[in-house]
Amino acid sequence: KYHNGDLSIVGRDKLESLIEERRNVLENLRYEIDDIFSSGEKVAVRWHGESPVLQSLGKNQKYWGISIMIIRDGKIVENWE
C-alpha cells in the first residue's frame, strides 16, 4: 500500500505505473537519502530530490520529504509520504 495525501494505491503493478508516470513527466528525476531511522519493522527515510524539468516550468526544482515504511520479509508492504 502507498499513501500520499488523498492518494492511496494498493498493488505493486499500480505503484509501478505511478512511478513510471512520474519519471516520464519529471525527466532526470533524482532522489538522495539524507537519513534513515528504524524501529522494528518501521523505517523512516528523510530524502531530497531535484528535477531540471520543474525549473523549466518556473517551479522550485528541489523538494524534500519523509517516507515512513513498514517492511516485512525484506519488502516494503506499506509506505506513507
PDB file of C-alpha atoms in Angstrom:
ATOM      1  CA  LYS A   1       0.000   0.000   0.000  1.00  0.00           C
ATOM      2  CA  TYR A   2       1.174   3.506  -0.861  1.00  0.00           C
ATOM      3  CA  HIS A   3      -0.293   6.656   0.701  1.00  0.00           C
ATOM      4  CA  ASN A   4       0.393  10.254  -0.302  1.00  0.00           C
ATOM      5  CA  GLY A   5      -2.188  12.749   0.908  1.00  0.00           C
ATOM      6  CA  ASP A   6      -5.526  11.751  -0.632  1.00  0.00           C
ATOM      7  CA  LEU A   7      -3.853   9.254  -2.980  1.00  0.00           C
ATOM      8  CA  SER A   8      -3.825   5.592  -1.928  1.00  0.00           C
ATOM      9  CA  ILE A   9      -2.568   2.788  -4.146  1.00  0.00           C
ATOM     10  CA  VAL A  10      -2.803  -0.923  -3.462  1.00  0.00           C
ATOM     11  CA  GLY A  11      -0.751  -3.364  -5.510  1.00  0.00           C
ATOM     12  CA  ARG A  12       2.715  -3.476  -6.964  1.00  0.00           C
ATOM     13  CA  ASP A  13       1.584  -3.056 -10.593  1.00  0.00           C
ATOM     14  CA  LYS A  14      -0.354   0.129  -9.826  1.00  0.00           C
ATOM     15  CA  LEU A  15       2.567   1.577  -7.876  1.00  0.00           C
ATOM     16  CA  GLU A  16       4.992   0.759 -10.690  1.00  0.00           C
ATOM     17  CA  SER A  17       2.654   2.596 -13.103  1.00  0.00           C
ATOM     18  CA  LEU A  18       2.641   5.679 -10.845  1.00  0.00           C
ATOM     19  CA  ILE A  19       6.443   5.654 -10.641  1.00  0.00           C
ATOM     20  CA  GLU A  20       6.720   5.324 -14.427  1.00  0.00           C
ATOM     21  CA  GLU A  21       4.297   8.248 -14.932  1.00  0.00           C
ATOM     22  CA  ARG A  22       6.375  10.437 -12.619  1.00  0.00           C
ATOM     23  CA  ARG A  23       9.580   9.505 -14.412  1.00  0.00           C
ATOM     24  CA  ASN A  24       8.015  10.392 -17.772  1.00  0.00           C
ATOM     25  CA  VAL A  25       6.835  13.800 -16.521  1.00  0.00           C
ATOM     26  CA  LEU A  26       9.909  14.642 -14.447  1.00  0.00           C
ATOM     27  CA  GLU A  27      12.845  13.663 -16.637  1.00  0.00           C
ATOM     28  CA  ASN A  28      16.192  13.336 -14.899  1.00  0.00           C
ATOM     29  CA  LEU A  29      14.412  12.956 -11.561  1.00  0.00           C
ATOM     30  CA  ARG A  30      16.933  12.244  -8.801  1.00  0.00           C
ATOM     31  CA  TYR A  31      16.479  11.381  -5.145  1.00  0.00           C
ATOM     32  CA  GLU A  32      19.103  11.316  -2.421  1.00  0.00           C
ATOM     33  CA  ILE A  33      18.671   9.824   1.033  1.00  0.00           C
ATOM     34  CA  ASP A  34      19.646  12.125   3.892  1.00  0.00           C
ATOM     35  CA  ASP A  35      18.764   9.972   6.931  1.00  0.00           C
ATOM     36  CA  ILE A  36      17.317   6.557   7.719  1.00  0.00           C
ATOM     37  CA  PHE A  37      15.859   5.595  11.093  1.00  0.00           C
ATOM     38  CA  SER A  38      14.316   2.256  12.026  1.00  0.00           C
ATOM     39  CA  SER A  39      12.498   0.614  14.891  1.00  0.00           C
ATOM     40  CA  GLY A  40      11.288  -2.939  14.460  1.00  0.00           C
ATOM     41  CA  GLU A  41       9.523  -3.237  11.132  1.00  0.00           C
ATOM     42  CA  LYS A  42       9.090   0.552  10.738  1.00  0.00           C
ATOM     43  CA  VAL A  43      11.580   2.657   8.784  1.00  0.00           C
ATOM     44  CA  ALA A  44      11.639   6.438   8.266  1.00  0.00           C
ATOM     45  CA  VAL A  45      13.618   7.945   5.411  1.00  0.00           C
ATOM     46  CA  ARG A  46      14.327  11.674   5.057  1.00  0.00           C
ATOM     47  CA  TRP A  47      15.154  12.469   1.443  1.00  0.00           C
ATOM     48  CA  HIS A  48      15.510  15.273  -1.073  1.00  0.00           C
ATOM     49  CA  GLY A  49      15.276  15.354  -4.828  1.00  0.00           C
ATOM     50  CA  GLU A  50      15.529  17.589  -7.833  1.00  0.00           C
ATOM     51  CA  SER A  51      14.385  17.753 -11.425  1.00  0.00           C
ATOM     52  CA  PRO A  52      15.513  20.243 -14.094  1.00  0.00           C
ATOM     53  CA  VAL A  53      12.044  19.924 -15.673  1.00  0.00           C
ATOM     54  CA  LEU A  54      10.445  21.627 -12.662  1.00  0.00           C
ATOM     55  CA  GLN A  55      12.776  24.596 -13.088  1.00  0.00           C
ATOM     56  CA  SER A  56      11.784  24.909 -16.757  1.00  0.00           C
ATOM     57  CA  LEU A  57       8.141  25.162 -15.579  1.00  0.00           C
ATOM     58  CA  GLY A  58       9.056  28.033 -13.268  1.00  0.00           C
ATOM     59  CA  LYS A  59       8.824  25.906 -10.131  1.00  0.00           C
ATOM     60  CA  ASN A  60      11.375  25.138  -7.449  1.00  0.00           C
ATOM     61  CA  GLN A  61      13.470  22.319  -8.836  1.00  0.00           C
ATOM     62  CA  LYS A  62      14.337  20.950  -5.385  1.00  0.00           C
ATOM     63  CA  TYR A  63      11.981  19.257  -2.959  1.00  0.00           C
ATOM     64  CA  TRP A  64      12.185  17.376   0.307  1.00  0.00           C
ATOM     65  CA  GLY A  65      10.168  14.691   2.032  1.00  0.00           C
ATOM     66  CA  ILE A  66       9.919  11.968   4.616  1.00  0.00           C
ATOM     67  CA  SER A  67       8.715   8.467   3.852  1.00  0.00           C
ATOM     68  CA  ILE A  68       7.585   6.104   6.581  1.00  0.00           C
ATOM     69  CA  MET A  69       7.504   2.425   5.668  1.00  0.00           C
ATOM     70  CA  ILE A  70       6.614  -0.933   7.114  1.00  0.00           C
ATOM     71  CA  ILE A  71       8.998  -3.642   5.940  1.00  0.00           C
ATOM     72  CA  ARG A  72       8.262  -7.348   6.247  1.00  0.00           C
ATOM     73  CA  ASP A  73      10.348 -10.205   4.852  1.00  0.00           C
ATOM     74  CA  GLY A  74      12.619  -7.662   3.174  1.00  0.00           C
ATOM     75  CA  LYS A  75       9.777  -5.978   1.242  1.00  0.00           C
ATOM     76  CA  ILE A  76       8.011  -2.654   1.684  1.00  0.00           C
ATOM     77  CA  VAL A  77       4.409  -3.525   2.488  1.00  0.00           C
ATOM     78  CA  GLU A  78       3.152  -0.035   3.289  1.00  0.00           C
ATOM     79  CA  ASN A  79       4.512   3.469   2.632  1.00  0.00           C
ATOM     80  CA  TRP A  80       3.376   6.966   3.638  1.00  0.00           C
ATOM     81  CA  GLU A  81       4.728  10.207   2.178  1.00  0.00           C
TER      82      GLU A  81
END
